[in-house]
């Protein structure tokens, strides 16, 4: 299994291109199931999660072609409405094929999902939304069996709390439902707006995406379309923090400040300079230490849970103490013991981590535990004294495109090493 070797302490200088957003690309790829016409996507990142979903969609009958960052998906005929355990278990986003298959074919059998081990992550809100639209749902041996023989019907759905996946799932299914669907307490993440923009290009009638109330008026069919996936805000935030843990100046090409929500003001408060430049963001930090700042993860536009682990690595060497409260997932502090191996002083009490910043961390052998936690170890390694060796790299490969190449190009000493032990 591959490992990542990092020699810390080098400042980062240069230009680094931000890829298309994984979490957006996955959902717009699924949207291709809603039409028998081709969907052309640009800015699709090349990641393990994208390849995994491609295999699942092909299994449903989608003719999928990839050429660099471009992808064409054509679901002319759905050849199977079954999404098997082996293809769904590795990634939670694959569960979202259920609604589109049901809306288009009147039935689907989809395995309950997997994904990062960051909490219970049930799918009850997804299923309740589909049931409200008239689907009959049964659970059997780890599979969801859903039927809507006469098609889905528009419904008024109020989510009890904000869920990105359930909002996206209901929005997609409602595009082909009979009548109007209203989603209240909907998620407002940029990926929701991106999916809505793609669906609207396909002919869907959607208003309010990006606000807590989304209205979808169902159509009989959706059409051919083209869509450019928005840049990855989590990759952007992670590389901005990489400048914070080292020093230097990076131009993050394609990055957009408006996608970062509260993260941007938090990073500026820490002492990282961020300025908008043409087609990107310039991120700069001089020699001194970062300031300790408290954060609470929240749905967008709050501080994103997907940057919490990386922010903890930044705070581990900040000047002063900070608290980090995780409110979205109940088990998202698995990086704490690994950062501890590098000398970080972090104490967890329930959903709150208290971090006392130290001038330096020390390189160590550590283990990636989930996707974003892996990136926090990369950041810690970039700032640490000596060598850090990160194992279980497959987590990183799920979500950060060409990580070591991007970091090497801006001066980091990072290398992937084969380990046959
Ligand atoms: C998506 C992102 C993930 C991000 C998360 C929150 C993708 C592929 N993943 O995940 O990277 O961390 O949003 O921004 O886009 N919940 C339920 N029942 C449900 C659905 C969710 O209890 O039916 C809970 C979850 O366990 C979690 C919370 O709601 O505690 C928020 O989850 P949700 O917003 O749905 O996250 P995902 O869509 O899974």
CSV table of C-alpha atoms and ligand atoms in Angstrom, one decimal:
chain,number,residue,atom,x,y,z
A,1,UNK,CA,0.0,0.0,0.0
A,2,UNK,CA,1.3,3.5,-0.8
A,3,UNK,CA,2.5,5.9,1.8
A,4,UNK,CA,3.2,9.6,1.7
A,5,UNK,CA,6.6,10.9,2.9
A,6,UNK,CA,6.8,14.6,3.8
A,7,UNK,CA,9.8,16.6,5.0
A,8,UNK,CA,8.3,19.6,6.7
A,9,UNK,CA,9.4,23.2,7.1
A,10,UNK,CA,9.5,24.4,3.4
A,11,UNK,CA,7.6,27.5,2.5
A,12,UNK,CA,5.2,27.2,-0.4
A,13,UNK,CA,5.5,29.5,-3.4
A,14,UNK,CA,3.9,29.5,-6.8
A,15,UNK,CA,0.6,28.7,-8.6
A,16,UNK,CA,-1.7,25.8,-7.8
A,17,UNK,CA,-4.8,25.0,-9.8
A,18,UNK,CA,-7.9,24.1,-7.8
A,19,UNK,CA,-9.8,21.2,-9.3
A,20,UNK,CA,-13.5,20.7,-9.9
A,21,UNK,CA,-15.5,20.0,-6.7
A,22,UNK,CA,-15.7,16.3,-5.9
A,23,UNK,CA,-19.0,16.7,-4.0
A,24,UNK,CA,-20.6,18.6,-6.9
A,25,UNK,CA,-19.3,16.4,-9.7
A,26,UNK,CA,-20.6,13.3,-8.0
A,27,UNK,CA,-24.2,14.7,-7.8
A,28,UNK,CA,-24.3,16.1,-11.4
A,29,UNK,CA,-23.0,12.8,-12.7
A,30,UNK,CA,-26.0,11.1,-10.9
A,31,UNK,CA,-28.3,13.7,-12.5
A,32,UNK,CA,-27.5,12.1,-15.9
A,33,UNK,CA,-29.8,9.2,-14.9
A,34,UNK,CA,-32.8,11.6,-15.2
A,35,UNK,CA,-32.7,11.9,-19.0
A,36,UNK,CA,-32.2,9.7,-22.1
A,37,UNK,CA,-30.2,12.6,-23.6
A,38,UNK,CA,-26.4,13.2,-23.2
A,39,UNK,CA,-25.1,15.4,-20.3
A,40,UNK,CA,-21.7,17.0,-21.0
A,41,UNK,CA,-19.7,18.0,-17.9
A,42,UNK,CA,-16.4,19.9,-17.8
A,43,UNK,CA,-14.0,20.5,-14.9
A,44,UNK,CA,-14.6,16.9,-13.5
A,45,UNK,CA,-11.7,15.9,-11.1
A,46,UNK,CA,-10.0,12.6,-11.6
A,47,UNK,CA,-10.5,10.9,-8.2
A,48,UNK,CA,-11.1,7.5,-6.9
A,49,UNK,CA,-14.7,8.5,-5.8
A,50,UNK,CA,-15.4,9.7,-9.3
A,51,UNK,CA,-14.2,6.4,-10.8
A,52,UNK,CA,-16.2,4.4,-8.3
A,53,UNK,CA,-19.4,6.3,-9.2
A,54,UNK,CA,-18.6,5.9,-13.0
A,55,UNK,CA,-18.5,2.2,-12.5
A,56,UNK,CA,-21.9,2.2,-10.8
A,57,UNK,CA,-23.5,4.5,-13.4
A,58,UNK,CA,-22.1,2.3,-16.2
A,59,UNK,CA,-23.7,-0.7,-14.5
A,60,UNK,CA,-27.1,1.1,-14.7
A,61,UNK,CA,-26.6,1.5,-18.5
A,62,UNK,CA,-25.0,4.9,-18.7
A,63,UNK,CA,-22.6,5.3,-21.7
A,64,UNK,CA,-19.8,7.3,-20.0
A,65,UNK,CA,-16.8,8.8,-21.8
A,66,UNK,CA,-14.0,10.7,-20.2
A,67,UNK,CA,-11.5,12.9,-22.0
A,68,UNK,CA,-9.2,14.8,-19.5
A,69,UNK,CA,-11.5,17.0,-17.3
A,70,UNK,CA,-14.5,16.5,-19.7
A,71,UNK,CA,-17.0,13.8,-19.2
A,72,UNK,CA,-20.1,12.8,-21.3
A,73,UNK,CA,-22.8,10.7,-19.7
A,74,UNK,CA,-25.6,9.3,-21.8
A,75,UNK,CA,-28.3,7.2,-20.1
A,76,UNK,CA,-30.2,6.4,-23.2
A,77,UNK,CA,-31.7,3.2,-21.7
A,78,UNK,CA,-31.5,2.2,-18.0
A,79,UNK,CA,-30.4,-1.4,-18.2
A,80,UNK,CA,-30.5,-2.1,-14.4
A,81,UNK,CA,-32.3,-0.4,-11.5
A,82,UNK,CA,-30.2,-2.4,-9.0
A,83,UNK,CA,-27.3,-0.6,-7.2
A,84,UNK,CA,-25.4,-3.5,-5.6
A,85,UNK,CA,-23.7,-3.4,-2.2
A,86,UNK,CA,-20.2,-3.7,-3.6
A,87,UNK,CA,-20.5,-0.6,-5.6
A,88,UNK,CA,-22.5,1.5,-3.1
A,89,UNK,CA,-20.7,0.6,0.2
A,90,UNK,CA,-17.5,2.5,-0.5
A,91,UNK,CA,-19.1,5.9,-1.1
A,92,UNK,CA,-22.2,7.4,0.3
A,93,UNK,CA,-23.0,9.7,-2.6
A,94,UNK,CA,-23.8,6.6,-4.7
A,95,UNK,CA,-27.0,6.2,-2.7
A,96,UNK,CA,-28.4,9.2,-4.5
A,97,UNK,CA,-29.0,7.1,-7.6
A,98,UNK,CA,-32.1,5.8,-5.8
A,99,UNK,CA,-34.3,8.9,-6.4
A,100,UNK,CA,-33.4,9.4,-10.1
A,101,UNK,CA,-33.9,5.7,-10.9
A,102,UNK,CA,-37.2,5.7,-9.1
A,103,UNK,CA,-38.4,8.9,-10.8
A,104,UNK,CA,-37.5,7.6,-14.3
A,105,UNK,CA,-38.2,3.9,-14.1
A,106,UNK,CA,-40.8,3.7,-11.3
A,107,UNK,CA,-38.7,1.3,-9.2
A,108,UNK,CA,-35.2,0.8,-7.8
A,109,UNK,CA,-33.3,-1.4,-5.4
A,110,UNK,CA,-30.3,0.3,-3.9
A,111,UNK,CA,-27.9,-0.9,-1.2
A,112,UNK,CA,-27.6,1.2,2.0
A,113,UNK,CA,-24.5,3.3,1.7
A,114,UNK,CA,-21.0,3.4,3.2
A,115,UNK,CA,-18.5,6.3,3.0
A,116,UNK,CA,-16.2,7.8,5.6
A,117,UNK,CA,-16.5,6.3,9.1
A,118,UNK,CA,-17.4,9.7,10.6
A,119,UNK,CA,-20.6,8.9,12.4
A,120,UNK,CA,-23.8,7.0,12.0
A,121,UNK,CA,-24.8,8.9,8.8
A,122,UNK,CA,-28.3,7.4,8.3
A,123,UNK,CA,-30.4,8.0,5.2
A,124,UNK,CA,-33.8,8.4,7.0
A,125,UNK,CA,-34.3,12.0,5.6
A,126,UNK,CA,-33.7,10.8,2.0
A,127,UNK,CA,-36.3,8.0,2.4
A,128,UNK,CA,-38.9,10.2,4.1
A,129,UNK,CA,-38.6,12.7,1.3
A,130,UNK,CA,-39.2,10.0,-1.4
A,131,UNK,CA,-42.1,8.6,0.7
A,132,UNK,CA,-43.6,12.0,0.8
A,133,UNK,CA,-43.5,12.0,-3.0
A,134,UNK,CA,-45.5,8.8,-3.0
A,135,UNK,CA,-42.8,6.2,-3.1
A,136,UNK,CA,-43.4,2.8,-1.4
A,137,UNK,CA,-40.3,1.9,0.5
A,138,UNK,CA,-39.2,-1.4,2.1
A,139,UNK,CA,-35.9,-2.3,3.7
A,140,UNK,CA,-34.7,-5.8,3.1
A,141,UNK,CA,-31.3,-7.4,3.9
A,142,UNK,CA,-29.4,-4.1,3.6
A,143,UNK,CA,-31.2,-2.9,0.5
A,144,UNK,CA,-33.8,-0.2,0.0
A,145,UNK,CA,-36.6,-1.4,-2.3
A,146,UNK,CA,-38.6,1.6,-3.7
A,147,UNK,CA,-41.6,1.6,-6.0
A,148,UNK,CA,-43.6,4.4,-7.5
A,149,UNK,CA,-45.5,2.6,-10.3
A,150,UNK,CA,-47.5,5.7,-11.2
A,151,UNK,CA,-44.6,8.0,-10.9
A,152,UNK,CA,-43.6,10.4,-8.1
A,153,UNK,CA,-45.9,13.3,-7.0
A,154,UNK,CA,-45.0,16.8,-5.9
A,155,UNK,CA,-45.0,17.3,-2.1
A,156,UNK,CA,-44.2,19.8,0.6
A,157,UNK,CA,-41.2,18.5,2.5
A,158,UNK,CA,-39.8,20.2,5.6
A,159,UNK,CA,-36.5,18.7,6.7
A,160,UNK,CA,-36.1,18.5,10.5
A,161,UNK,CA,-32.5,19.5,10.1
A,162,UNK,CA,-30.2,20.5,7.2
A,163,UNK,CA,-28.9,17.6,5.1
A,164,UNK,CA,-26.9,18.2,1.9
A,165,UNK,CA,-27.5,14.7,0.5
A,166,UNK,CA,-31.2,14.6,1.3
A,167,UNK,CA,-31.8,18.1,-0.2
A,168,UNK,CA,-29.9,17.0,-3.4
A,169,UNK,CA,-31.7,13.7,-3.5
A,170,UNK,CA,-35.2,15.2,-3.2
A,171,UNK,CA,-34.4,18.0,-5.6
A,172,UNK,CA,-33.3,15.5,-8.3
A,173,UNK,CA,-36.3,13.2,-7.8
A,174,UNK,CA,-38.8,16.2,-7.9
A,175,UNK,CA,-37.6,17.3,-11.3
A,176,UNK,CA,-39.6,14.4,-12.9
A,177,UNK,CA,-42.5,14.3,-10.3
A,178,UNK,CA,-46.0,15.2,-11.2
A,179,UNK,CA,-46.7,18.8,-9.8
A,180,UNK,CA,-44.8,21.1,-7.5
A,181,UNK,CA,-42.4,20.1,-4.7
A,182,UNK,CA,-41.4,22.5,-2.0
A,183,UNK,CA,-38.3,21.7,0.1
A,184,UNK,CA,-38.2,23.7,3.4
A,185,UNK,CA,-35.1,23.9,5.6
A,186,UNK,CA,-33.1,22.9,2.6
A,187,UNK,CA,-29.3,22.9,2.6
A,188,UNK,CA,-27.7,26.0,1.0
A,189,UNK,CA,-24.2,24.6,0.2
A,190,UNK,CA,-22.7,25.9,-3.1
A,191,UNK,CA,-22.9,22.3,-4.4
A,192,UNK,CA,-26.7,22.5,-4.1
A,193,UNK,CA,-26.7,25.6,-6.3
A,194,UNK,CA,-24.4,23.8,-8.8
A,195,UNK,CA,-26.6,20.8,-9.0
A,196,UNK,CA,-29.7,23.1,-9.5
A,197,UNK,CA,-27.9,25.0,-12.2
A,198,UNK,CA,-27.1,21.7,-14.0
A,199,UNK,CA,-30.7,20.5,-13.6
A,200,UNK,CA,-32.0,23.8,-14.9
A,201,UNK,CA,-29.7,23.5,-18.0
A,202,UNK,CA,-31.3,20.1,-18.5
A,203,UNK,CA,-34.7,21.8,-18.6
A,204,UNK,CA,-35.8,21.4,-14.9
A,205,UNK,CA,-37.9,24.2,-13.3
A,206,UNK,CA,-36.2,25.0,-10.0
A,207,UNK,CA,-36.2,28.2,-8.0
A,208,UNK,CA,-34.7,29.1,-4.6
A,209,UNK,CA,-31.6,26.9,-4.7
A,210,UNK,CA,-29.1,28.5,-2.2
A,211,UNK,CA,-32.0,29.6,0.1
A,212,UNK,CA,-33.7,27.5,2.7
A,213,UNK,CA,-36.8,27.0,0.4
A,214,UNK,CA,-36.4,25.4,-2.9
A,215,UNK,CA,-39.4,25.0,-5.3
A,216,UNK,CA,-39.3,22.4,-8.1
A,217,UNK,CA,-42.1,22.1,-10.7
A,218,UNK,CA,-41.9,18.6,-12.2
A,219,UNK,CA,-41.4,18.1,-16.0
A,220,UNK,CA,-42.3,15.1,-18.1
A,221,UNK,CA,-38.7,14.8,-19.3
A,222,UNK,CA,-35.3,16.5,-19.1
A,223,UNK,CA,-33.1,17.3,-22.1
A,224,UNK,CA,-29.5,17.4,-23.3
A,225,UNK,CA,-27.2,19.9,-21.5
A,226,UNK,CA,-23.7,21.0,-20.7
A,227,UNK,CA,-22.4,22.0,-17.3
A,228,UNK,CA,-19.1,23.1,-15.8
A,229,UNK,CA,-18.5,21.8,-12.3
A,230,UNK,CA,-17.7,24.5,-9.8
A,231,UNK,CA,-14.2,24.7,-8.1
A,232,UNK,CA,-13.6,22.7,-5.0
A,233,UNK,CA,-14.0,24.9,-1.9
A,234,UNK,CA,-12.6,22.2,0.4
A,235,UNK,CA,-9.4,21.8,-1.7
A,236,UNK,CA,-9.2,25.7,-1.8
A,237,UNK,CA,-9.5,26.0,2.0
A,238,UNK,CA,-7.0,23.1,2.6
A,239,UNK,CA,-4.3,24.7,0.4
A,240,UNK,CA,-4.9,28.1,2.0
A,241,UNK,CA,-4.3,26.5,5.3
A,242,UNK,CA,-1.1,24.8,3.9
A,243,UNK,CA,0.3,28.4,3.5
A,244,UNK,CA,-0.8,29.0,7.0
A,245,UNK,CA,1.2,26.1,8.5
A,246,UNK,CA,4.3,26.8,6.5
A,247,UNK,CA,4.7,30.3,5.1
A,248,UNK,CA,4.9,31.7,1.6
A,249,UNK,CA,2.6,32.8,-1.1
A,250,UNK,CA,0.3,30.8,-3.4
A,251,UNK,CA,-2.0,31.8,-6.2
A,252,UNK,CA,-4.9,29.3,-6.1
A,253,UNK,CA,-6.2,29.4,-9.7
A,254,UNK,CA,-9.9,29.0,-10.2
A,255,UNK,CA,-10.5,29.4,-6.4
A,256,UNK,CA,-13.6,31.5,-5.4
A,257,UNK,CA,-13.9,33.4,-2.1
A,258,UNK,CA,-17.7,33.3,-2.2
A,259,UNK,CA,-17.7,29.5,-2.0
A,260,UNK,CA,-15.8,29.5,1.3
A,261,UNK,CA,-18.5,31.0,3.6
A,262,UNK,CA,-17.3,31.6,7.1
A,263,UNK,CA,-13.9,29.8,6.4
A,264,UNK,CA,-12.5,32.9,4.6
A,265,UNK,CA,-13.0,35.3,7.5
A,266,UNK,CA,-11.7,32.7,10.0
A,267,UNK,CA,-8.5,32.2,8.0
A,268,UNK,CA,-8.0,36.0,7.7
A,269,UNK,CA,-8.6,36.4,11.4
A,270,UNK,CA,-5.8,33.7,12.0
A,271,UNK,CA,-3.4,35.9,10.1
A,272,UNK,CA,-3.5,34.4,6.6
A,273,UNK,CA,-3.7,37.2,3.9
A,274,UNK,CA,-6.3,36.3,1.3
A,275,UNK,CA,-7.0,38.5,-1.7
A,276,UNK,CA,-9.1,38.1,-4.8
A,277,UNK,CA,-7.1,38.2,-8.0
A,278,UNK,CA,-8.2,37.6,-11.6
A,279,UNK,CA,-9.5,34.0,-11.8
A,280,UNK,CA,-8.4,33.0,-8.3
A,281,UNK,CA,-7.2,33.8,-4.8
A,282,UNK,CA,-3.8,34.9,-3.6
A,283,UNK,CA,-2.9,33.5,-0.2
A,284,UNK,CA,0.1,34.7,1.8
A,285,UNK,CA,1.7,34.3,5.2
A,286,UNK,CA,4.9,35.9,6.4
A,287,UNK,CA,7.2,34.2,8.9
A,288,UNK,CA,5.3,34.8,12.2
A,289,UNK,CA,2.9,32.4,13.9
A,290,UNK,CA,-0.8,32.0,13.2
A,291,UNK,CA,-3.2,33.2,15.8
A,292,UNK,CA,-5.5,30.8,17.7
A,293,UNK,CA,-9.2,31.3,16.7
A,294,UNK,CA,-12.3,29.3,17.9
A,295,UNK,CA,-14.6,27.7,15.3
A,296,UNK,CA,-17.9,25.9,15.3
A,297,UNK,CA,-18.8,23.8,12.3
A,298,UNK,CA,-22.2,24.7,10.8
A,299,UNK,CA,-24.1,24.1,7.5
A,300,UNK,CA,-23.2,26.6,4.8
A,301,UNK,CA,-22.5,29.5,5.1
A,302,UNK,CA,-21.0,28.5,8.4
A,303,UNK,CA,-17.5,27.0,8.9
A,304,UNK,CA,-17.6,23.7,6.9
A,305,UNK,CA,-17.2,20.3,8.7
A,306,UNK,CA,-15.0,19.2,5.8
A,307,UNK,CA,-12.3,21.7,6.8
A,308,UNK,CA,-12.5,21.0,10.5
A,309,UNK,CA,-9.7,18.5,10.6
A,310,UNK,CA,-7.4,20.6,8.5
A,311,UNK,CA,-8.1,23.7,10.7
A,312,UNK,CA,-7.1,21.6,13.7
A,313,UNK,CA,-3.7,21.0,12.2
A,314,UNK,CA,-3.4,24.7,11.6
A,315,UNK,CA,-4.4,25.5,15.2
A,316,UNK,CA,-1.9,22.9,16.6
A,317,UNK,CA,1.0,25.3,15.9
A,318,UNK,CA,-1.0,28.6,16.5
A,319,UNK,CA,0.1,31.2,19.0
A,320,UNK,CA,-2.5,30.7,21.7
A,321,UNK,CA,-5.3,28.3,22.5
A,322,UNK,CA,-8.5,27.6,20.5
A,323,UNK,CA,-11.6,25.5,20.7
A,324,UNK,CA,-13.1,23.6,17.7
A,325,UNK,CA,-16.7,22.4,18.0
A,326,UNK,CA,-18.0,19.8,15.6
A,327,UNK,CA,-21.8,20.0,15.3
A,328,UNK,CA,-22.5,18.1,12.0
A,329,UNK,CA,-21.0,14.6,12.6
A,330,UNK,CA,-20.7,12.9,15.9
A,331,UNK,CA,-17.4,11.0,15.3
A,332,UNK,CA,-15.2,13.4,13.4
A,333,UNK,CA,-12.2,13.7,15.7
A,334,UNK,CA,-10.3,10.6,14.6
A,335,UNK,CA,-7.4,12.7,13.5
A,336,UNK,CA,-6.8,13.9,17.1
A,337,UNK,CA,-4.7,10.9,18.3
A,338,UNK,CA,-2.7,11.0,15.0
A,339,UNK,CA,-1.9,14.7,15.4
A,340,UNK,CA,-1.0,13.8,19.0
A,341,UNK,CA,1.7,11.5,17.7
A,342,UNK,CA,3.2,14.5,16.1
A,343,UNK,CA,3.2,16.4,19.4
A,344,UNK,CA,0.0,18.3,19.1
A,345,UNK,CA,-1.7,19.2,22.4
A,346,UNK,CA,-5.4,18.5,21.9
A,347,UNK,CA,-8.0,17.5,24.4
A,348,UNK,CA,-11.4,16.3,23.3
A,349,UNK,CA,-14.5,16.6,25.5
A,350,UNK,CA,-17.6,15.4,23.6
A,351,UNK,CA,-18.0,17.5,20.5
A,352,UNK,CA,-15.4,20.1,21.5
A,353,UNK,CA,-11.6,19.8,20.9
A,354,UNK,CA,-9.4,22.2,22.9
A,355,UNK,CA,-6.1,22.9,21.1
A,356,UNK,CA,-3.1,24.5,22.8
A,357,UNK,CA,-0.8,25.7,20.0
A,358,UNK,CA,2.9,24.8,20.1
A,359,UNK,CA,5.7,26.5,18.1
A,360,UNK,CA,6.4,23.3,16.1
A,361,UNK,CA,5.1,19.7,15.6
A,362,UNK,CA,7.5,16.8,15.1
A,363,UNK,CA,7.3,14.5,12.1
A,364,UNK,CA,6.1,10.9,12.9
A,365,UNK,CA,4.5,7.8,11.4
A,366,UNK,CA,0.7,8.5,11.2
A,367,UNK,CA,-2.3,6.9,9.7
A,368,UNK,CA,-5.0,8.5,7.6
A,369,UNK,CA,-8.4,7.7,9.1
A,370,UNK,CA,-10.8,9.4,6.7
A,371,UNK,CA,-10.7,11.7,3.7
A,372,UNK,CA,-10.5,15.1,5.3
A,373,UNK,CA,-8.5,13.8,8.3
A,374,UNK,CA,-5.9,12.6,5.9
A,375,UNK,CA,-5.4,16.2,4.6
A,376,UNK,CA,-5.0,17.4,8.2
A,377,UNK,CA,-2.0,15.0,8.6
A,378,UNK,CA,-0.6,16.3,5.3
A,379,UNK,CA,-0.8,19.9,6.6
A,380,UNK,CA,0.7,18.9,9.9
A,381,UNK,CA,3.5,17.2,8.1
A,382,UNK,CA,4.2,20.2,5.9
A,383,UNK,CA,4.7,22.4,9.0
A,384,UNK,CA,6.5,19.8,11.2
A,385,UNK,CA,10.2,19.3,11.9
A,386,UNK,CA,11.6,16.2,10.2
A,387,UNK,CA,9.8,13.5,8.3
A,388,UNK,CA,6.2,12.5,8.5
A,389,UNK,CA,5.1,9.2,6.9
A,390,UNK,CA,1.3,8.9,6.3
A,391,UNK,CA,-0.1,5.4,5.7
A,392,UNK,CA,-3.6,4.4,4.3
A,393,UNK,CA,-3.3,6.9,1.4
A,394,UNK,CA,-6.4,5.6,-0.3
A,395,UNK,CA,-8.5,8.0,1.8
A,396,UNK,CA,-6.6,10.9,0.3
A,397,UNK,CA,-6.9,9.5,-3.3
A,398,UNK,CA,-10.7,9.5,-2.9
A,399,UNK,CA,-10.9,13.3,-2.7
A,400,UNK,CA,-7.7,15.3,-3.5
A,401,UNK,CA,-6.6,15.3,-7.1
A,402,UNK,CA,-2.9,14.9,-7.8
A,403,UNK,CA,-2.0,16.0,-4.3
A,404,UNK,CA,1.7,15.3,-4.3
A,405,UNK,CA,2.2,16.8,-7.8
A,406,UNK,CA,0.4,20.0,-6.8
A,407,UNK,CA,2.4,20.3,-3.6
A,408,UNK,CA,5.8,19.4,-5.3
A,409,UNK,CA,5.2,22.1,-7.9
A,410,UNK,CA,5.0,24.8,-5.2
A,411,UNK,CA,8.1,23.7,-3.3
A,412,UNK,CA,7.0,21.1,-0.8
A,413,UNK,CA,9.1,18.0,-0.2
A,414,UNK,CA,6.4,15.3,-0.6
A,415,UNK,CA,6.8,11.9,-2.1
A,416,UNK,CA,4.6,8.8,-2.6
A,417,UNK,CA,6.5,5.7,-1.6
A,418,UNK,CA,5.5,2.1,-2.2
A,419,UNK,CA,5.4,0.0,0.8
A,420,UNK,CA,5.2,-3.8,0.3
A,421,UNK,CA,5.4,-4.7,4.0
B,1,LIG,C1,-22.2,15.9,2.4
B,1,LIG,C2,-20.8,15.8,1.9
B,1,LIG,C3,-19.8,15.7,3.0
B,1,LIG,C4,-20.1,16.9,4.0
B,1,LIG,C5,-21.5,16.9,4.5
B,1,LIG,C6,-21.9,18.1,5.4
B,1,LIG,C7,-21.0,14.7,-0.3
B,1,LIG,C8,-20.7,13.5,-1.1
B,1,LIG,N1,-20.6,14.7,1.0
B,1,LIG,O1,-22.4,14.6,3.1
B,1,LIG,O2,-18.5,15.8,2.5
B,1,LIG,O3,-19.3,16.6,5.2
B,1,LIG,O4,-22.4,17.0,3.3
B,1,LIG,O5,-21.5,19.3,4.7
B,1,LIG,O6,-21.6,15.7,-0.8
B,1,LIG,N2,-28.3,12.8,8.4
B,1,LIG,C9,-29.3,12.0,9.0
B,1,LIG,N3,-30.2,11.5,8.2
B,1,LIG,C10,-30.2,11.6,6.8
B,1,LIG,C11,-29.2,12.4,6.3
B,1,LIG,C12,-28.2,13.0,7.1
B,1,LIG,O7,-29.4,11.9,10.2
B,1,LIG,O8,-31.0,11.0,6.1
B,1,LIG,C13,-27.3,13.4,9.3
B,1,LIG,C14,-25.9,13.0,9.1
B,1,LIG,O9,-25.6,11.8,9.8
B,1,LIG,C15,-25.1,14.1,9.6
B,1,LIG,C16,-25.9,15.3,9.2
B,1,LIG,O10,-27.2,14.8,9.0
B,1,LIG,O11,-24.9,14.1,11.0
B,1,LIG,C17,-25.5,16.1,7.9
B,1,LIG,O12,-25.3,15.2,6.9
B,1,LIG,P1,-25.5,15.6,5.4
B,1,LIG,O13,-25.6,17.0,5.2
B,1,LIG,O14,-26.6,14.7,4.8
B,1,LIG,O15,-24.2,15.1,4.7
B,1,LIG,P2,-23.9,14.2,3.4
B,1,LIG,O16,-24.8,14.6,2.4
B,1,LIG,O17,-23.8,12.8,3.8
